[in-house]
Amino acid sequence: MNITMIGTGYVGLVTGTCFAEFGHFVTCVDTNTEKIAALQKGVIPIYEPGLDVLVQKNTTEGRLQFTNDMAQAVPEAEAVFIAVGTPSSRRGDGYADLSYIFAAAREIAGHLRGYTVVIDKSTVPVGTARQVDRIIREVNPQADFDVASNPEFLREGAAINDFMRPDRVVIGVASTKAEQVLREIYNPLYLRDTPIVSTTIETAELTKYAANAFLAVKISFINEIACVCESVNANVIDLAKAIGMDGRIGSKFLHPGPGYGGSCFPKDTLALMRIVQEHGENVRVVEAAVEVNAAQKARMVKKIREMLGGSETGKTIAVLGLTFKPETDDMRDAPSATILPALMEKGARIRAHDPKGMHEAREYLPKGIEYTENAYQAAEGADCLVLMTEWNQYRALDLEQLKQKLNDPVFIDLRNVYDPETMRAAGFRYTGVGRK
Ligand code: UDX
Ligand code: UDX
């Protein structure tokens, strides 16, 4: 099938490339001319494991191409996916900014030829697909099309695997014709027994927010329980294991840490709160999860200050990991972008390392941070070391070498990567999250 993907961010580029890998002919469009120029040369503007190989392969085999030109991309397409950004609005009120979605809809409208399904892939509030429908009908009343919703559940850092082996595919449609097109697109997954949940457009739109909000609630729950563990001298790792064995709870997303970040959970929980308020409802559980997440980052600042003897002023802090999670260069709403400025405000000096995110980090973090070649260089002359993001290469550090580099063998493990006894036996003053 001829498919067009509007937007080549994490979602658009991964989805477009995987559709090509299925055997479809995919044209990816983006307004960002530099991005498209780079992609046409096989240069991938984001770090996502395995994506470069897949883009290269499908471009070479003629199933994947990149353009800035909607007039070239849309007419032949049977399906057009909209995967442009839906960031939180600049007003700061938590609403999703849909201006890019509507701009894309207006442009698509003029180029539709023959029956086409226009599908929202970006995370959009309930009712957005209907608005896209209205815009297209206004701009091109003759157009023969249907709108649909097909939310994406991929995680950055594991995006290709999540796309190729999803737990389910959710499609929101208002016509059997549109449903048939989407079933045909995902047929390669259907052959792998991937369940396809076909429902109404509004249900599909809300499903995405509900899924992200539930995961955010789960993380905030275990972060709050972790604090309780610290005050009653319990071990949150064993606790999470024990409750996670209950199939009704499930073991995933029960890792306490410095709070959730990224391009989705923070903005989608806020957007959901706004959506429901607009309908005279509220989601108190999600509101609490958002509050707990902010408190968790503040608690990490306090934890670091305590381990430094009560004040970070004039202290040097080594930080390992800056991105919101491993295997991505994405710094959007990374906990480090809240925790480190708070420490620097009080006069702390930061020496940081991240395997992939230091380029992006310079955009998101205050000036004055010293970026280092590796973990050991970061530790040089530091009064403590903070493990912020659990990249694999920080999981088996040479503790002896670290101790020699550090001014003071203080290890603050915000991802519970190391075992407290082992660290203490190695001569470190150690603390994690949720285990004294
Ligand atoms: C996006 C949404 O932001 C998110 O809500 C949703 O869950 C998934 O899709 P992401 O892929 O991470 O997330 O977005 P981003 O990395 O910002 O990429 C969006 C792309 O769309 C950018 O490359 C931008 O240049 C492009 N774009 C934006 C267009 O091509 N046209 C536009 O009008 C606006
Ligand atoms: C998330 C959803 O998982 C995905 O389905 C959706 O499509 C987009 O949003 P992503 O933002 O890439 O994906 O990251 P995810 O792996 O979900 O992690 C989100 C944040 O939660 C990260 O900061 C991570 O460190 C944190 N987290 C995750 C925890 O603190 N504890 C956990 O147990 C799991």
XYZ file of C-alpha atoms and ligand atoms in Angstrom:
504
model
C 0.000 0.000 0.000
C 1.109 3.608 -0.554
C 1.381 5.256 2.849
C 2.381 8.823 3.706
C 3.708 9.809 7.166
C 3.544 13.476 8.128
C 6.214 14.244 10.742
C 9.532 12.442 11.153
C 9.964 12.687 14.911
C 10.328 9.625 17.139
C 6.863 8.358 16.303
C 6.661 9.329 12.622
C 10.101 8.081 11.637
C 9.892 4.780 13.534
C 6.336 4.066 12.366
C 7.047 5.012 8.752
C 10.186 2.903 8.612
C 8.474 -0.120 10.168
C 5.568 0.124 7.703
C 8.173 0.046 4.906
C 9.738 -2.974 6.584
C 6.300 -4.631 6.374
C 6.524 -4.126 2.601
C 4.418 -0.966 2.218
C 5.659 2.000 0.137
C 6.157 4.868 2.555
C 6.807 8.555 1.927
C 7.803 10.533 5.013
C 7.176 14.289 4.943
C 8.428 16.940 7.340
C 8.445 20.740 7.310
C 11.951 20.656 8.795
C 14.070 20.833 5.616
C 17.344 20.024 7.430
C 15.843 16.848 8.878
C 14.631 15.706 5.471
C 17.949 16.562 3.807
C 19.762 14.514 6.466
C 17.333 11.583 6.117
C 17.737 11.630 2.315
C 21.465 11.112 2.978
C 20.712 8.287 5.428
C 21.594 10.432 8.480
C 19.136 9.777 11.350
C 18.452 12.976 13.391
C 17.563 11.029 16.575
C 19.256 8.220 18.512
C 17.008 5.119 18.487
C 18.628 1.649 18.581
C 18.380 -0.196 15.230
C 16.605 2.621 13.408
C 19.539 3.641 11.195
C 19.954 0.110 9.783
C 16.219 -0.209 9.064
C 16.010 3.222 7.393
C 19.065 2.419 5.271
C 17.705 -0.985 4.211
C 14.225 0.213 3.270
C 15.498 3.309 1.466
C 17.929 1.190 -0.559
C 15.178 -1.298 -1.409
C 12.965 1.564 -2.637
C 10.161 1.278 -0.063
C 11.010 4.386 1.955
C 11.566 7.968 0.793
C 11.699 11.425 2.370
C 10.413 14.775 1.096
C 9.313 18.229 2.240
C 6.739 18.288 -0.516
C 3.146 17.327 0.398
C 2.123 17.695 -3.286
C 4.521 14.872 -4.100
C 3.607 12.720 -1.105
C -0.171 12.850 -0.661
C -1.968 12.296 -4.020
C -0.897 8.637 -4.481
C -1.398 7.695 -0.826
C -4.242 5.414 0.306
C -3.451 6.250 3.905
C -1.958 9.455 5.354
C -0.733 9.339 8.970
C -0.357 12.573 10.962
C 2.541 12.226 13.454
C 3.498 15.809 14.043
C 4.306 17.125 17.495
C 1.504 17.795 19.990
C 3.556 19.473 22.704
C 2.026 21.162 25.725
C 0.814 24.609 24.703
C 3.170 27.502 25.283
C 0.512 29.068 27.515
C 1.713 26.550 30.109
C -1.848 25.527 30.971
C -1.263 21.880 30.062
C -3.505 21.818 27.005
C -2.062 20.013 23.975
C -0.972 22.401 21.201
C -2.828 21.146 18.120
C -1.714 23.867 15.734
C 0.664 21.514 13.878
C -2.071 18.889 13.522
C -4.486 21.409 12.021
C -1.780 22.916 9.771
C -1.015 19.443 8.445
C -4.734 18.707 7.906
C -5.204 21.915 5.923
C -2.231 21.073 3.708
C -3.206 17.428 3.199
C -6.734 18.456 2.178
C -5.601 20.210 -0.994
C -3.662 17.196 -2.266
C -6.124 14.331 -1.686
C -6.839 12.242 -4.819
C -9.111 9.186 -4.723
C -10.330 7.585 -1.477
C -7.870 8.195 1.364
C -7.881 7.463 5.101
C -6.348 10.287 7.170
C -5.132 8.865 10.473
C -4.068 10.627 13.683
C -0.957 8.883 15.037
C 0.073 11.665 17.395
C -1.398 11.760 20.884
C -4.380 14.084 20.523
C -7.303 15.082 22.781
C -10.715 13.491 22.272
C -12.488 15.120 19.320
C -9.353 16.047 17.368
C -9.954 13.601 14.513
C -13.456 15.068 14.057
C -11.869 18.547 13.873
C -9.403 17.242 11.252
C -12.409 15.880 9.349
C -14.115 19.306 9.469
C -10.958 21.131 8.290
C -10.460 18.803 5.312
C -14.154 19.064 4.344
C -13.906 22.887 4.505
C -10.733 23.080 2.386
C -11.698 20.358 -0.094
C -15.469 19.591 -0.075
C -15.060 17.120 -2.975
C -12.481 15.010 -1.176
C -13.312 11.297 -0.742
C -11.826 10.400 2.631
C -12.363 9.155 6.160
C -10.526 10.145 9.317
C -9.368 7.607 11.893
C -7.317 7.380 15.087
C -4.423 4.937 15.595
C -2.551 5.845 18.786
C 1.064 4.743 19.205
C 2.359 2.984 22.350
C 6.037 2.691 21.460
C 8.673 3.562 24.046
C 11.752 5.504 23.081
C 14.852 3.354 23.249
C 12.787 0.231 22.453
C 10.659 1.741 19.689
C 11.284 -0.736 16.868
C 10.700 -3.793 19.035
C 7.584 -2.162 20.557
C 6.263 -1.444 17.065
C 7.056 -4.846 15.643
C 5.840 -6.812 18.687
C 3.122 -4.655 20.230
C 0.763 -5.970 22.933
C -2.075 -4.718 20.740
C -2.937 -2.317 17.924
C -5.747 0.157 18.623
C -7.749 1.599 15.724
C -10.554 4.141 16.047
C -12.798 4.299 12.973
C -16.193 5.552 11.842
C -16.503 3.439 8.676
C -15.840 -0.186 7.692
C -13.930 1.118 4.653
C -11.450 2.926 6.902
C -11.261 -0.127 9.172
C -10.394 -2.366 6.218
C -7.550 -0.055 5.171
C -6.073 -0.050 8.692
C -6.439 -3.821 9.043
C -4.624 -4.245 5.730
C -1.813 -1.923 6.865
C -1.311 -3.904 10.099
C -1.936 -7.302 8.525
C 1.744 -8.311 8.945
C 1.260 -7.938 12.723
C -2.107 -9.677 12.626
C -0.368 -12.717 11.142
C 1.717 -12.694 14.342
C -1.550 -12.899 16.351
C -1.246 -9.307 17.507
C -4.732 -8.369 18.709
C -6.321 -5.453 16.882
C -8.733 -3.513 19.085
C -11.169 -1.770 16.735
C -13.377 0.842 18.384
C -14.813 4.323 17.961
C -12.558 7.274 17.198
C -13.188 8.954 20.556
C -12.442 5.754 22.473
C -9.151 5.269 20.629
C -8.157 8.879 21.284
C -8.888 8.592 25.009
C -7.242 5.151 25.255
C -3.819 6.638 24.599
C -4.127 9.174 27.414
C -5.579 6.592 29.773
C -2.715 4.165 29.057
C -0.014 6.775 29.657
C -1.790 8.164 32.710
C -2.124 4.695 34.246
C 1.608 4.023 33.796
C 2.437 7.422 35.314
C 0.175 6.612 38.284
C 1.925 3.273 38.736
C 5.352 4.951 38.823
C 4.191 7.653 41.230
C 2.652 4.960 43.430
C 5.911 3.023 43.750
C 7.878 6.258 44.246
C 5.575 7.196 47.128
C 5.825 3.708 48.624
C 9.617 3.964 48.279
C 9.564 7.000 50.574
C 7.506 5.054 53.107
C 10.057 2.231 52.878
C 12.848 4.661 53.771
C 10.988 5.880 56.855
C 10.016 2.400 58.131
C 13.298 0.757 57.068
C 11.681 -1.560 54.513
C 13.123 -2.574 51.103
C 11.128 -1.319 48.114
C 12.849 -3.680 45.691
C 11.589 -6.764 47.540
C 8.220 -5.074 48.066
C 7.833 -4.301 44.343
C 8.810 -7.868 43.483
C 6.242 -9.241 45.940
C 3.309 -7.069 44.812
C 4.336 -7.406 41.140
C 3.892 -11.165 41.290
C 0.170 -10.568 41.634
C -1.070 -10.801 38.059
C -3.640 -8.104 38.850
C -0.759 -5.673 39.603
C 2.025 -6.872 37.235
C 5.758 -6.396 37.763
C 6.400 -3.825 35.044
C 6.758 -0.078 35.781
C 7.358 -0.622 39.487
C 10.932 0.731 39.486
C 11.279 3.688 41.896
C 13.543 6.495 40.786
C 13.894 10.279 40.448
C 10.428 10.583 38.864
C 9.149 9.952 35.367
C 10.114 12.239 32.466
C 10.099 12.195 28.674
C 7.992 13.593 25.846
C 4.867 11.749 26.813
C 3.962 11.087 30.476
C 4.430 14.675 31.729
C 2.528 16.291 28.872
C -0.124 13.598 28.455
C -1.099 13.533 32.151
C -1.560 17.319 32.103
C -3.466 17.208 28.809
C -5.766 14.509 30.176
C -6.535 16.630 33.250
C -7.508 19.513 30.953
C -9.601 17.331 28.648
C -11.682 15.936 31.498
C -12.085 19.345 33.175
C -13.526 20.619 29.874
C -16.197 17.933 30.278
C -16.910 18.899 33.910
C -15.073 15.856 35.269
C -11.730 15.352 36.923
C -9.113 12.636 37.341
C -7.947 13.036 40.935
C -5.738 9.928 40.799
C -3.805 11.367 37.850
C -3.601 14.805 39.475
C -2.048 13.135 42.514
C 0.441 11.258 40.324
C 1.566 14.568 38.780
C 2.009 16.140 42.223
C 3.909 13.109 43.532
C 6.206 13.213 40.501
C 7.155 16.831 41.181
C 7.656 16.039 44.882
C 9.856 13.062 43.961
C 12.323 15.251 42.078
C 12.436 17.701 45.015
C 13.004 14.731 47.353
C 16.024 13.674 45.252
C 17.549 17.147 45.660
C 17.080 16.794 49.429
C 18.582 13.299 49.387
C 21.717 14.546 47.576
C 22.020 17.531 49.958
C 21.809 15.217 53.002
C 24.478 12.892 51.616
C 26.702 15.979 51.180
C 26.373 16.737 54.877
C 23.445 19.179 54.599
C 24.631 21.637 51.954
C 25.688 21.420 48.297
C 27.167 24.934 48.271
C 30.720 24.808 46.883
C 30.472 21.033 46.427
C 31.268 19.166 43.203
C 28.695 16.594 42.137
C 29.460 13.911 39.543
C 26.342 12.938 37.567
C 26.043 9.784 35.479
C 23.176 9.900 32.958
C 21.178 12.996 31.916
C 18.497 11.727 29.481
C 15.046 10.869 30.852
C 15.850 7.182 30.459
C 18.512 4.979 28.839
C 18.830 4.170 25.106
C 17.596 7.593 23.970
C 19.164 11.031 23.470
C 15.843 12.653 24.438
C 16.076 15.257 27.237
C 12.426 16.357 27.132
C 11.223 16.699 30.753
C 14.210 14.685 31.979
C 14.354 14.637 35.818
C 17.956 15.877 35.535
C 16.604 19.118 34.039
C 14.826 19.848 37.326
C 17.241 18.337 39.852
C 20.552 19.749 38.580
C 19.449 23.425 38.255
C 18.095 23.248 41.842
C 21.513 22.088 43.079
C 23.398 24.622 40.931
C 21.214 27.428 42.249
C 22.660 26.624 45.688
C 26.205 26.815 44.352
C 26.934 23.191 43.454
C 29.342 22.435 40.587
C 28.248 19.654 38.202
C 30.537 17.274 36.269
C 28.306 15.140 34.046
C 28.473 12.294 31.570
C 25.843 10.707 29.344
C 26.544 8.207 26.540
C 24.209 9.790 23.940
C 22.463 12.815 25.431
C 25.171 15.426 26.078
C 24.525 17.245 22.811
C 20.807 17.576 23.630
C 21.587 18.237 27.312
C 23.370 21.459 26.416
C 19.998 22.726 25.110
C 18.055 21.796 28.239
C 20.509 22.307 31.134
C 22.008 25.524 32.550
C 25.378 26.731 31.324
C 28.375 25.917 33.510
C 27.997 22.136 33.587
C 31.282 20.321 32.783
C 30.591 17.500 30.312
C 33.144 14.690 30.544
C 34.401 11.854 28.345
C 33.372 9.072 30.706
C 32.107 8.193 34.186
C 35.537 8.181 35.797
C 36.405 11.618 34.458
C 33.110 12.880 35.871
C 34.055 11.483 39.296
C 37.427 13.269 39.360
C 37.570 15.473 42.448
C 33.827 15.154 43.114
C 32.322 15.132 46.615
C 29.689 12.588 45.599
C 28.454 10.651 42.598
C 24.812 10.582 41.494
C 23.578 7.800 39.185
C 20.680 9.582 37.440
C 19.930 7.431 34.338
C 20.480 3.678 34.315
C 22.467 3.323 31.078
C 23.971 -0.175 30.791
C 27.536 1.112 30.850
C 27.033 2.413 34.391
C 25.916 -0.972 35.710
C 29.366 -2.510 36.287
C 31.563 0.434 37.143
C 35.105 -0.189 38.502
C 34.324 0.796 42.104
C 37.990 0.872 43.128
C 38.842 3.337 40.357
C 35.783 5.433 41.209
C 36.791 5.603 44.861
C 40.262 6.820 43.903
C 38.807 9.544 41.676
C 36.170 10.799 44.130
C 37.067 13.284 46.898
C 34.603 11.422 49.107
C 33.296 7.854 48.370
C 29.636 8.897 48.392
C 27.351 7.038 45.913
C 23.748 8.217 45.413
C 21.946 5.648 43.272
C 18.666 7.187 42.025
C 17.924 4.063 39.954
C 18.789 1.329 42.522
C 21.271 -0.238 40.111
C 23.741 -1.326 42.796
C 23.352 -3.517 45.883
C 23.706 -1.521 49.125
C 25.751 -4.207 50.950
C 28.177 -4.560 48.049
C 28.664 -0.816 47.920
C 29.217 -0.499 51.643
C 31.631 -3.406 51.575
C 33.490 -1.541 48.836
C 33.834 1.410 51.212
C 31.133 3.724 49.853
C 28.588 5.728 51.785
C 25.639 4.586 49.675
C 21.969 5.404 49.341
C 19.306 4.345 46.827
C 15.588 5.087 46.469
C 13.326 3.217 48.866
C 15.931 1.254 50.718
C 17.889 2.697 53.593
C 4.828 13.106 18.590
C 3.894 13.827 19.496
O 4.570 14.941 19.997
C 3.451 12.988 20.640
O 2.393 13.599 21.307
C 2.902 11.737 20.170
O 2.661 10.911 21.264
C 3.800 11.115 19.247
O 4.223 11.941 18.175
P 7.354 12.865 18.645
O 7.399 11.977 17.449
O 8.290 12.606 19.730
O 5.936 12.827 19.315
O 7.369 14.396 18.101
P 8.556 15.237 17.595
O 9.841 14.514 17.866
O 8.309 16.596 18.095
O 8.391 15.207 15.982
C 7.382 15.864 15.310
C 7.869 16.095 13.864
O 6.816 16.682 13.104
C 9.061 17.032 13.798
O 10.052 16.447 13.015
C 8.501 18.296 13.099
O 9.453 18.934 12.279
C 7.384 17.687 12.286
N 6.320 18.631 11.916
C 5.782 19.447 12.858
C 5.868 18.658 10.567
O 6.349 17.941 9.726
N 4.859 19.518 10.228
C 4.308 20.351 11.139
O 3.402 21.098 10.774
C 4.789 20.317 12.503
C 6.014 6.175 27.219
C 5.102 4.946 27.164
O 5.737 3.866 27.821
C 4.814 4.581 25.714
O 3.868 3.498 25.667
C 4.200 5.793 24.999
O 3.965 5.512 23.660
C 5.105 6.967 25.122
O 5.392 7.238 26.484
P 8.568 6.681 26.922
O 8.204 8.074 27.272
O 9.477 6.441 25.786
O 7.228 5.819 26.641
O 9.252 6.071 28.223
P 8.970 4.951 29.331
O 9.849 3.803 29.096
O 7.541 4.718 29.472
O 9.500 5.745 30.623
C 8.884 6.944 30.978
C 9.542 7.507 32.241
O 9.180 6.708 33.368
C 11.068 7.526 32.186
O 11.532 8.704 32.786
C 11.463 6.309 33.026
O 12.729 6.448 33.623
C 10.362 6.321 34.084
N 10.097 5.005 34.691
C 9.640 3.991 33.906
C 10.285 4.846 36.078
O 10.698 5.770 36.779
N 9.999 3.630 36.637
C 9.527 2.577 35.888
O 9.283 1.499 36.456
C 9.349 2.755 34.475
